[in-house]
XYZ file of C-alpha atoms in Angstrom:
736
model
C 0.000 0.000 0.000
C 1.398 3.445 -0.963
C 1.787 6.404 1.366
C -1.168 8.088 -0.348
C -3.314 5.059 0.349
C -2.346 5.279 4.018
C -3.005 8.999 4.299
C -6.583 10.131 4.971
C -6.992 13.831 4.453
C -9.310 16.065 6.404
C -11.740 18.107 4.262
C -9.956 20.752 2.242
C -6.357 19.534 2.683
C -6.107 16.613 0.199
C -3.901 18.624 -2.124
C -1.648 19.633 0.773
C -1.238 16.003 1.833
C -0.176 15.070 -1.682
C 2.400 17.852 -1.709
C 3.675 16.745 1.666
C 4.263 13.214 0.422
C 6.277 14.762 -2.394
C 8.565 16.248 0.252
C 7.303 19.779 0.757
C 8.207 21.045 4.224
C 5.922 24.050 3.792
C 3.001 21.742 3.096
C 3.686 19.819 6.295
C 3.448 22.973 8.343
C 0.307 24.075 6.516
C -1.361 20.729 7.129
C -0.659 20.769 10.870
C -1.706 24.397 11.227
C -4.919 23.869 9.249
C -5.850 20.847 11.309
C -5.014 22.633 14.550
C -7.201 25.568 13.502
C -10.090 23.245 12.696
C -9.691 21.367 15.988
C -9.655 24.662 17.894
C -12.901 25.768 16.306
C -11.408 28.942 14.810
C -10.368 30.494 18.124
C -8.484 33.734 17.561
C -6.572 34.015 20.869
C -4.428 30.920 21.382
C -1.180 29.942 22.970
C 1.372 28.427 20.529
C 0.088 25.002 19.514
C 2.373 22.288 20.839
C 4.742 20.859 18.316
C 5.305 23.825 15.989
C 6.595 27.356 16.345
C 6.557 30.486 14.241
C 8.980 30.474 11.344
C 12.177 32.378 11.781
C 14.116 32.950 14.953
C 16.051 30.575 17.172
C 13.179 28.190 17.836
C 13.360 26.675 14.371
C 16.965 25.563 14.823
C 18.677 23.144 17.164
C 20.673 24.347 20.123
C 24.066 23.705 18.504
C 22.842 24.936 15.115
C 22.054 28.383 16.491
C 25.707 29.110 17.284
C 26.216 31.126 14.092
C 23.319 33.460 14.903
C 24.609 33.933 18.437
C 28.054 35.058 17.352
C 31.411 34.346 19.069
C 30.013 34.542 22.608
C 27.247 32.193 21.602
C 29.749 29.753 20.115
C 31.676 29.779 23.383
C 28.456 29.150 25.275
C 27.662 26.147 23.087
C 31.192 24.785 23.545
C 31.157 25.202 27.329
C 27.678 23.699 27.651
C 28.588 20.676 25.546
C 31.856 20.203 27.441
C 30.060 20.306 30.787
C 27.499 17.803 29.585
C 30.227 15.409 28.423
C 31.960 15.801 31.796
C 28.703 15.117 33.643
C 28.020 12.037 31.520
C 31.525 10.636 32.025
C 31.603 11.372 35.754
C 28.128 9.922 36.216
C 29.221 6.587 34.718
C 32.011 6.218 37.253
C 29.801 7.469 40.093
C 26.943 5.159 39.170
C 29.278 2.174 38.747
C 29.575 2.059 42.533
C 26.150 3.485 43.359
C 24.319 1.085 41.051
C 25.232 -1.950 43.159
C 22.234 -1.422 45.425
C 20.162 -4.121 47.152
C 17.647 -5.033 44.442
C 20.142 -4.624 41.586
C 22.439 -7.074 43.355
C 19.563 -9.538 43.599
C 18.905 -9.091 39.895
C 22.552 -9.826 39.233
C 22.326 -13.098 41.157
C 19.306 -14.014 39.016
C 21.260 -13.362 35.837
C 24.397 -15.135 37.088
C 22.369 -18.243 37.874
C 20.554 -18.086 34.528
C 23.856 -17.877 32.640
C 25.309 -20.717 34.726
C 22.414 -23.171 34.401
C 20.446 -21.962 31.367
C 16.674 -21.806 31.146
C 14.424 -18.826 31.760
C 14.728 -16.181 34.440
C 11.667 -17.608 36.185
C 13.178 -21.104 36.241
C 16.217 -19.677 38.021
C 14.625 -17.326 40.542
C 11.385 -16.080 42.039
C 10.851 -12.848 40.138
C 7.603 -10.879 40.442
C 8.241 -8.466 37.569
C 8.458 -8.793 33.815
C 11.519 -10.178 31.993
C 12.732 -6.824 30.636
C 14.673 -5.938 33.785
C 16.690 -9.209 33.981
C 17.119 -9.067 30.196
C 18.884 -5.709 30.492
C 20.989 -7.054 33.352
C 21.954 -10.081 31.280
C 23.067 -7.803 28.458
C 25.210 -5.908 30.971
C 26.739 -9.177 32.219
C 27.475 -10.602 28.787
C 28.873 -7.367 27.367
C 30.689 -6.095 30.448
C 31.774 -9.448 31.849
C 32.224 -10.010 35.554
C 34.438 -6.957 36.108
C 32.600 -4.508 33.867
C 29.080 -5.505 34.902
C 28.267 -2.499 37.080
C 29.817 -0.123 34.560
C 27.390 -1.450 31.949
C 24.528 -0.988 34.426
C 25.726 2.605 34.877
C 25.613 3.047 31.101
C 22.030 1.773 31.005
C 21.147 4.081 33.925
C 22.564 7.002 31.981
C 20.486 5.985 28.964
C 17.351 5.910 31.124
C 18.178 9.373 32.510
C 18.644 10.666 28.952
C 15.178 9.338 28.062
C 13.698 11.369 30.917
C 15.765 14.383 29.854
C 14.541 14.055 26.266
C 10.924 14.005 27.470
C 11.557 17.145 29.534
C 13.006 18.783 26.437
C 9.962 17.858 24.347
C 7.512 19.133 26.961
C 9.416 22.418 27.212
C 9.144 22.838 23.456
C 5.484 21.838 23.338
C 4.801 24.451 26.029
C 6.255 27.067 23.704
C 9.850 27.324 24.904
C 12.775 27.617 22.472
C 15.129 24.731 21.733
C 17.971 26.128 23.836
C 15.716 26.276 26.903
C 14.546 22.742 26.192
C 18.183 21.654 26.069
C 18.790 23.409 29.396
C 15.894 21.634 31.092
C 17.049 18.305 29.633
C 20.596 18.849 30.902
C 19.412 19.658 34.419
C 17.122 16.618 34.389
C 19.963 14.306 33.382
C 22.163 15.675 36.164
C 19.383 15.038 38.677
C 18.768 11.455 37.562
C 22.451 10.542 37.530
C 24.517 12.497 40.054
C 22.027 13.736 42.630
C 21.516 12.300 46.077
C 17.987 11.075 45.285
C 17.773 7.343 45.939
C 16.223 6.724 42.525
C 19.148 8.487 40.807
C 22.097 6.543 39.461
C 20.454 3.127 39.776
C 18.584 0.796 37.449
C 15.545 -0.385 39.362
C 12.416 -1.591 37.580
C 10.724 1.784 38.063
C 13.617 3.613 36.440
C 13.034 1.392 33.438
C 9.260 1.911 33.268
C 9.431 5.715 33.508
C 12.139 5.739 30.829
C 9.854 3.748 28.508
C 6.977 6.169 29.088
C 9.289 9.106 28.447
C 10.317 7.632 25.111
C 6.600 7.546 24.195
C 6.350 11.261 25.023
C 9.361 11.974 22.813
C 7.906 10.010 19.886
C 4.474 11.610 20.234
C 5.940 15.101 20.499
C 8.281 14.793 17.503
C 6.597 15.697 14.221
C 9.222 13.896 12.139
C 7.928 10.565 13.475
C 4.477 11.183 11.953
C 5.066 12.756 8.527
C 4.099 9.729 6.380
C 1.665 6.879 6.703
C 4.336 4.301 7.340
C 5.981 6.455 9.971
C 2.658 7.029 11.706
C 1.949 3.315 11.819
C 5.445 2.537 13.124
C 5.305 5.335 15.699
C 1.821 4.477 16.933
C 2.616 0.764 17.182
C 5.968 1.536 18.778
C 4.324 3.693 21.441
C 1.941 0.833 22.186
C 4.748 -1.716 22.445
C 6.728 0.505 24.830
C 3.680 1.011 27.045
C 2.944 -2.718 26.954
C 6.495 -3.530 28.013
C 6.279 -0.983 30.836
C 3.059 -2.536 32.154
C 4.495 -6.014 31.694
C 7.515 -4.992 33.765
C 5.347 -3.560 36.570
C 1.602 -4.140 36.414
C 0.855 -0.997 38.401
C 2.334 1.066 35.547
C -0.985 0.535 33.740
C -2.340 3.820 35.141
C 0.465 6.109 33.986
C 0.830 4.134 30.764
C -2.859 4.588 29.936
C -2.634 8.331 30.560
C 0.322 8.740 28.218
C -1.232 6.593 25.490
C -4.520 8.498 25.605
C -2.558 11.681 25.064
C -0.792 10.115 22.073
C -4.146 9.067 20.579
C -5.563 12.571 20.999
C -2.465 14.321 19.706
C -1.776 12.180 16.663
C -5.138 10.547 15.967
C -6.688 13.862 14.918
C -4.663 13.783 11.680
C -6.497 10.723 10.426
C -9.944 9.590 9.427
C -11.323 7.468 10.914
C -10.105 9.259 14.031
C -9.206 6.009 15.820
C -6.634 4.686 13.310
C -3.617 5.727 15.412
C -5.467 4.353 18.429
C -5.895 1.006 16.676
C -2.183 0.649 16.057
C -1.431 1.745 19.604
C -3.790 -0.904 20.954
C -2.229 -3.553 18.722
C 1.291 -2.528 19.779
C 0.291 -2.407 23.435
C -1.193 -5.889 23.277
C 1.954 -7.230 21.602
C 4.176 -5.625 24.232
C 2.067 -6.840 27.139
C 1.478 -10.457 26.083
C 4.873 -11.073 24.481
C 6.335 -12.544 27.657
C 3.357 -14.785 28.572
C 3.252 -16.183 25.028
C 7.013 -16.690 24.965
C 7.049 -18.652 28.211
C 3.987 -20.616 27.177
C 5.685 -21.691 23.942
C 8.949 -22.622 25.643
C 7.187 -24.742 28.242
C 7.902 -22.700 31.384
C 4.464 -21.143 31.733
C 3.947 -22.213 35.329
C 7.295 -20.796 36.464
C 6.483 -17.493 34.777
C 2.967 -17.207 36.197
C 4.114 -18.195 39.689
C 6.542 -15.305 39.807
C 4.986 -12.614 37.620
C 1.395 -13.013 38.792
C 1.027 -15.253 41.849
C 3.964 -13.939 43.871
C 3.089 -10.364 42.903
C -0.395 -11.055 44.299
C 1.173 -12.428 47.487
C 3.064 -9.156 47.946
C -0.221 -7.270 47.839
C -2.267 -9.626 49.990
C 0.370 -10.011 52.711
C -0.079 -6.419 53.855
C -3.661 -7.218 54.979
C -4.828 -3.715 54.073
C -8.196 -2.887 52.617
C -8.423 -0.405 49.750
C -9.448 2.266 52.258
C -6.431 1.459 54.439
C -4.196 1.690 51.408
C -5.638 5.142 50.691
C -5.040 6.302 54.250
C -1.454 5.044 54.165
C -1.000 6.805 50.839
C -2.286 10.074 52.273
C 0.046 9.824 55.252
C 2.968 9.016 52.950
C 2.062 11.919 50.664
C 2.005 14.316 53.598
C 5.320 13.023 54.924
C 6.945 13.120 51.477
C 6.032 16.739 50.807
C 6.705 17.838 54.368
C 10.326 16.855 53.767
C 10.382 18.478 50.300
C 8.557 21.831 50.513
C 10.282 23.080 47.351
C 8.510 20.353 45.369
C 5.176 21.524 46.770
C 5.940 25.005 45.414
C 6.522 23.637 41.910
C 3.393 21.482 41.931
C 1.124 24.214 43.325
C 2.576 26.843 40.997
C 2.028 24.586 38.001
C -1.557 23.952 39.045
C -2.320 27.646 39.571
C -0.737 28.694 36.276
C -2.611 25.983 34.421
C -5.970 27.036 35.886
C -5.385 30.750 35.318
C -4.348 30.319 31.684
C -6.738 27.482 30.829
C -9.133 29.681 28.814
C -6.247 30.890 26.635
C -4.909 27.416 25.815
C -5.718 25.643 22.581
C -6.698 21.989 22.441
C -3.140 20.672 22.155
C -1.931 22.745 25.084
C -4.850 21.672 27.264
C -4.221 18.029 26.386
C -0.560 18.416 27.345
C -1.467 19.811 30.782
C -4.099 17.131 31.319
C -1.560 14.444 30.472
C 1.031 15.803 32.908
C -1.494 16.256 35.718
C -3.067 12.847 35.166
C 0.389 11.223 35.050
C 1.189 12.864 38.373
C -2.039 11.490 39.875
C -1.420 8.060 38.326
C 2.026 7.982 39.926
C 0.463 8.384 43.343
C -2.108 5.697 42.515
C 0.755 3.390 41.551
C 2.544 4.045 44.831
C -0.639 3.602 46.853
C -1.540 0.294 45.235
C 2.009 -1.029 45.584
C 1.655 -0.241 49.331
C 5.374 0.350 49.604
C 7.154 3.651 49.778
C 10.828 2.800 49.504
C 12.716 5.916 48.491
C 13.710 4.589 45.067
C 10.031 3.953 44.221
C 9.534 7.700 43.908
C 11.116 7.710 40.467
C 7.558 7.250 39.186
C 6.571 10.524 40.882
C 9.719 12.470 40.082
C 9.199 12.246 36.316
C 5.760 13.937 36.073
C 6.919 16.485 38.644
C 9.895 17.347 36.444
C 7.579 17.563 33.442
C 5.530 20.119 35.377
C 8.695 22.134 35.857
C 9.540 21.762 32.161
C 6.054 22.991 31.263
C 6.422 26.039 33.504
C 9.824 26.874 32.017
C 8.456 26.435 28.511
C 5.565 28.817 29.174
C 7.822 31.357 30.847
C 10.174 31.441 27.859
C 7.571 31.164 25.090
C 8.033 34.835 24.164
C 11.664 34.093 23.234
C 10.443 31.509 20.735
C 7.801 33.814 19.289
C 10.137 36.794 18.885
C 13.109 34.745 17.714
C 15.450 36.242 20.305
C 19.102 35.534 19.493
C 20.979 37.112 22.399
C 24.282 35.231 23.015
C 23.387 34.755 26.679
C 20.939 32.042 25.580
C 23.827 29.847 24.502
C 25.016 29.775 28.105
C 21.687 28.624 29.524
C 22.433 24.856 29.359
C 25.735 25.428 31.159
C 23.915 27.471 33.805
C 21.303 24.724 34.198
C 24.023 22.105 34.669
C 25.829 24.189 37.296
C 22.613 24.905 39.206
C 21.608 21.230 39.107
C 25.018 20.217 40.419
C 24.677 22.689 43.267
C 21.351 21.140 44.250
C 22.679 17.924 45.763
C 24.875 16.564 42.966
C 28.351 17.916 43.733
C 29.364 14.884 45.784
C 28.450 12.551 42.954
C 30.428 14.686 40.511
C 33.465 14.757 42.799
C 33.513 11.004 43.362
C 32.860 10.344 39.693
C 35.722 12.561 38.519
C 38.125 11.071 41.072
C 37.206 7.548 40.016
C 37.484 8.486 36.357
C 41.100 9.518 36.832
C 41.965 6.576 39.088
C 40.416 3.652 37.186
C 42.045 2.554 33.954
C 40.359 -0.801 33.266
C 37.269 -2.811 34.144
C 39.400 -5.095 36.315
C 40.219 -2.094 38.492
C 36.504 -1.619 39.170
C 36.463 -5.033 40.832
C 39.767 -4.454 42.628
C 38.566 -1.151 44.085
C 35.290 -2.646 45.255
C 36.856 -5.755 46.724
C 39.587 -3.829 48.490
C 36.844 -2.791 50.892
C 35.750 -6.351 51.655
C 36.636 -7.841 55.022
C 39.531 -10.248 55.402
C 36.984 -12.893 56.319
C 35.234 -12.516 52.965
C 38.514 -12.798 51.066
C 39.556 -15.840 53.078
C 36.225 -17.595 52.632
C 36.232 -16.984 48.896
C 39.788 -18.325 48.622
C 38.621 -21.385 50.569
C 35.906 -21.995 47.984
C 38.365 -21.326 45.146
C 40.513 -24.192 46.433
C 37.714 -26.735 46.000
C 35.526 -25.278 43.221
C 35.447 -22.784 40.373
C 34.068 -19.254 40.194
C 30.288 -19.120 39.630
C 29.930 -22.700 40.837
C 26.775 -23.157 42.913
C 26.627 -22.872 46.673
C 23.672 -23.445 48.954
C 22.910 -20.493 51.218
C 20.335 -19.651 53.849
C 20.339 -15.895 53.586
C 18.341 -12.737 52.973
C 21.152 -10.909 51.175
C 22.253 -10.959 47.537
C 25.891 -10.183 48.314
C 26.277 -13.580 49.980
C 26.763 -14.924 46.464
C 28.315 -11.921 44.749
C 31.062 -11.394 47.333
C 32.045 -15.070 47.078
C 31.862 -15.069 43.254
C 29.369 -17.918 43.373
C 25.787 -18.478 42.276
C 22.780 -19.890 44.065
C 22.341 -23.654 44.013
C 18.556 -23.260 43.770
C 16.092 -20.740 42.382
C 15.226 -19.804 45.982
C 18.063 -17.329 46.277
C 16.644 -15.919 49.512
C 15.170 -17.861 52.391
C 12.135 -15.575 52.260
C 10.740 -17.586 49.352
C 10.943 -20.794 51.407
C 9.295 -19.336 54.508
C 6.629 -17.129 52.911
C 8.193 -13.927 54.237
C 6.818 -10.922 52.356
C 8.656 -7.601 52.314
C 6.754 -5.162 54.565
C 4.040 -7.798 54.929
C 3.382 -10.777 57.139
C 4.965 -14.229 57.014
C 2.852 -17.272 56.309
C 3.121 -20.652 54.608
C 0.257 -19.561 52.359
C 2.762 -17.270 50.635
C 5.037 -20.157 49.702
C 4.467 -21.042 46.056
C 2.938 -24.434 45.345
C 5.560 -27.064 44.553
C 8.368 -25.058 46.122
C 10.016 -27.911 48.004
C 9.831 -30.273 45.032
C 11.536 -27.690 42.846
C 14.051 -27.028 45.600
C 14.978 -30.710 45.616
C 15.204 -30.829 41.817
C 17.442 -27.745 41.696
C 19.680 -29.180 44.408
C 20.019 -32.495 42.597
C 20.994 -30.670 39.405
C 23.488 -28.246 40.956
C 25.058 -30.610 43.558
C 26.706 -27.695 45.413
C 30.080 -28.169 47.025
C 29.375 -25.833 49.943
C 26.730 -24.355 52.204
C 26.931 -20.971 53.970
C 24.765 -19.403 56.675
C 25.033 -16.311 58.887
C 25.017 -16.794 62.666
C 22.318 -14.164 63.117
C 20.074 -15.847 60.578
C 20.009 -19.570 61.453
C 18.266 -22.179 59.359
C 14.659 -22.878 60.298
C 14.865 -26.385 61.728
C 11.263 -27.182 60.753
C 11.993 -26.983 57.016
C 13.276 -29.594 54.541
C 16.200 -27.218 54.037
C 17.459 -28.081 57.531
C 17.224 -31.800 56.758
C 19.374 -31.361 53.650
C 22.024 -29.391 55.525
C 22.087 -31.918 58.351
C 22.447 -34.965 56.110
C 24.600 -33.703 53.227
C 27.037 -31.128 54.652
C 29.801 -31.030 57.287
C 30.942 -27.755 58.905
C 34.569 -26.837 58.130
C 34.519 -23.226 59.360
C 32.493 -21.851 62.260
C 32.910 -18.464 63.905
C 30.831 -15.663 65.360
C 29.683 -14.487 61.929
C 28.546 -17.741 60.410
C 29.297 -21.238 59.195
C 30.838 -22.669 56.045
C 30.118 -26.321 55.386
C 31.427 -28.588 52.661
C 29.509 -31.393 51.069
C 30.276 -34.552 53.047
C 32.618 -36.096 50.485
C 34.582 -32.839 50.114
C 34.834 -32.410 53.900
C 36.094 -35.989 54.207
C 38.640 -35.350 51.462
C 39.904 -32.325 53.443
C 40.831 -34.490 56.432
C 44.580 -35.279 56.823
C 45.657 -38.209 54.635
C 48.734 -40.249 55.532
C 48.439 -42.541 52.512
C 50.532 -40.848 49.865
C 54.006 -40.326 48.460
C 56.641 -39.228 51.030
C 58.122 -35.810 50.303
C 61.361 -34.248 51.503
C 60.550 -30.698 52.527
C 62.877 -28.300 54.309
C 63.106 -24.631 55.127
C 62.848 -22.499 51.958
C 61.808 -25.327 49.642
C 59.532 -24.779 46.692
C 56.192 -26.513 47.091
C 54.566 -25.848 43.735
C 54.608 -23.717 40.622
C 51.971 -24.432 38.005
C 50.604 -27.832 38.980
C 48.127 -28.363 41.857
C 49.751 -29.976 44.901
C 48.415 -31.377 48.161
C 50.596 -32.011 51.211
C 49.517 -33.797 54.410
C 51.673 -33.893 57.527
C 51.875 -33.258 61.252
C 52.957 -29.972 62.794
C 56.252 -29.892 64.682
C 55.240 -29.200 68.309
C 58.554 -27.441 68.928
C 58.703 -25.019 66.011
C 56.242 -22.171 66.692
C 56.135 -20.489 63.258
C 55.592 -21.866 59.770
C 55.014 -19.658 56.736
C 53.641 -20.662 53.377
C 54.616 -17.870 50.971
C 53.172 -17.112 47.547
C 55.451 -15.307 45.146
C 54.479 -13.589 41.915
C 56.441 -11.582 39.399
C 56.689 -8.615 41.772
C 57.872 -10.469 44.888
C 55.925 -11.885 47.837
C 52.218 -11.365 47.136
C 50.558 -13.493 49.818
C 51.248 -15.850 52.695
C 49.715 -18.187 55.232
C 51.523 -17.862 58.565
C 51.035 -20.395 61.370
C 51.747 -19.284 64.933
C 51.414 -22.220 67.261
C 50.299 -21.673 70.845
C 49.224 -24.071 73.558
C 46.464 -26.243 72.145
C 45.690 -24.043 69.116
C 47.182 -22.206 66.158
C 46.666 -18.726 64.775
C 46.730 -18.682 60.985
C 47.175 -15.291 59.331
C 45.848 -15.212 55.767
C 47.545 -12.221 54.143
C 47.418 -10.912 50.609
C 48.781 -7.662 49.258
C 46.168 -4.980 48.717
C 43.344 -6.552 50.733
C 42.498 -6.965 54.394
C 44.087 -9.964 56.080
C 42.332 -12.436 58.342
C 43.663 -14.155 61.465
C 41.811 -17.297 62.460
C 42.354 -19.395 65.576
C 41.665 -23.133 65.398
C 42.270 -25.985 67.850
C 45.547 -27.884 67.324
C 46.347 -30.722 69.759
C 49.898 -32.157 69.760
C 48.985 -34.804 67.195
C 47.141 -32.388 64.888
C 47.384 -33.049 61.173
C 47.771 -30.259 58.655
C 46.585 -30.283 55.057
C 48.012 -27.808 52.560
C 46.220 -27.612 49.217
C 47.825 -25.624 46.426
C 45.038 -25.395 43.836
C 44.954 -23.515 40.554
C 43.312 -20.454 42.084
C 44.058 -20.572 45.824
C 46.109 -22.063 48.638
C 44.175 -23.584 51.528
C 45.360 -24.780 54.917
C 43.279 -27.006 57.187
C 44.013 -28.353 60.667
C 42.329 -31.711 61.291
C 39.809 -30.962 58.554
C 38.957 -27.466 59.826
C 39.773 -24.542 57.529
C 42.484 -22.474 59.180
C 43.317 -20.075 56.365
C 43.301 -19.512 52.630
C 44.597 -16.981 50.131
C 43.955 -16.401 46.477
C 46.750 -17.619 44.211
C 46.098 -15.485 41.149
C 48.419 -14.327 39.626
C 50.956 -16.074 41.880
C 53.330 -18.472 40.124
C 55.332 -20.052 42.965
C 54.488 -21.359 46.443
C 57.214 -22.050 49.000
C 57.648 -22.838 52.702
C 59.943 -21.188 55.224
C 60.631 -21.883 58.923
C 63.579 -21.909 61.273
C 63.714 -25.723 61.058
C 61.768 -28.704 59.729
C 58.266 -27.636 60.506
C 56.265 -30.343 58.777
C 56.749 -33.894 60.048
C 56.974 -36.555 57.344
C 54.808 -34.857 54.710
C 53.136 -36.920 52.026
C 51.813 -35.818 48.645
C 48.386 -37.053 47.557
C 45.561 -36.070 45.234
C 45.051 -32.319 44.928
C 41.774 -32.697 43.062
C 38.657 -32.478 45.259
C 35.479 -34.410 44.464
C 33.083 -32.931 41.919
C 32.553 -29.262 42.583
C 28.973 -28.823 41.539
C 26.683 -28.953 38.520
């Protein structure tokens, strides 16, 4: 079908439509203006209709393109503004790389790590009560950025989401009548706020940051005339808006309110150019349906329908029901939260009230497009509060859904206040400096710390590996020692079983969850900010738990002392029967699978080895030594040497009845562990590919990472190991 077949002209403009399809820019403007005049009923006193501005003047050019008209000072303003924006973008990436590793994002990373390790769908690898778009983006970050660059890729996606919000603010400023340079200024300030500010929704990639970004892209498409100039473009734009809204609702079901508001505005704004009036609406509905049902159909076809429904629908329903609040109670909580929110942010109240007053005062002067724009922004603001109220949770990062329509109110006010500049075509060079001024003001309002940290990190970090090194340099010596212990008997991203409520249990140890029940909450029916009950445990949970455990066959189990295993659960039976503790202290317990724990016990059946002070134990090949400790010699040191000298060591200091083992590695915190050591104690030294582990009578005494160490040696004042033997350095199978 040709473009002319797709176009349906309103009475009296058929010839104009034909000229437009031939490429006449003047005809495009005439068509829009004629239609706007007809839709306004011939009103003579109107504000500038959203989407087009008078010919001539700065408003018909882009921000950078107006430099010539502004002269030398204007060119400098453009250069400074662009330089500042590049600096903000670069600094924000390095700032958000650390900031992005928040609680829920870390959980999402564990979901993705497990999915990559075991295959299958996200819902077969975790309990996830949102749509698949969020883990999909996280998987892209993991596959592109790798282990070390993962959070940098998340920062890049966060920046992209902030730019989507900034673009929407720019479009609203223009639709309100403001010139392009003012729109660029509002966009720049918005991006600074959503990346470097202290707001908890800034600099992170939560599900709500994703949904508001999708809705903002719809605003940009609907407000950009170039997306609607031909029949094919209109179909693609309308369907695309629907798909984006469908994906937003699929990601978070409560987004349906804000999504509906934005789509209704798109239908009104763009549907008026067609007959029948609903054609754009038809394509939006089709696109929305495709976006919404794409995930259910996909999981139905791949045979994991039940896993998808259990997480996306059933568990989401649990999170609502567990609060035990009626709709009226939800409303009362929402009112209290609203009052508390604005009591802490009086400046936001000023913006919202001012926008409302200005809108009411000028309502009679607004044309249809301008009224629709204000109705959309106000309804989006109300829908955001409805979304928060129905979610029944008011975590600080949830307020991203409210921040966006509030910022659009501000953009609308700025656009109206500067509309005269667009109408008169003002070209004063000071305008070129407005984006730079907006960036500086936005930085002053709570974003300077983010800028400072981002710039410092930008100069300090030279590779993605350094991201990991900087983060892990802050880990405790216990964490480093426990991870080295696991490295000696398994590989990175191998499964471990954990009874925990924290995502970093896996991330800090570079391991993945042995089952889809990454947190114990899913096994106990604990609902965040709700009650705990077995009725909130998904049907078939314990059968799936057993199946996952059989598939993964984890080498280890970890649990925190302050969060003991519930003894009434099948989980406790598994731990009791299949695992043996090898490390217990005040913070928690590390257990190995029974066969691995047995293998760790001293073994006297092996090949005798002559070992003296200063001898080399191993270079490239794994080695295991078993012996007794000399009761006379108090100090034994196992040193690890790399290309730059001594990089790590395990130092044994024997005291009466016990030994202190100091696990030390350059650049990270060390860990001193005391373990019992009777006179006849046996010591096991395992030099694996990735770590060196020392155990006393089967109890882990210390461990250090071997990478990139090439040589391992022993030093004492005398023969410290009695009759050592060399035996198998390969542990039993280390997991699925």
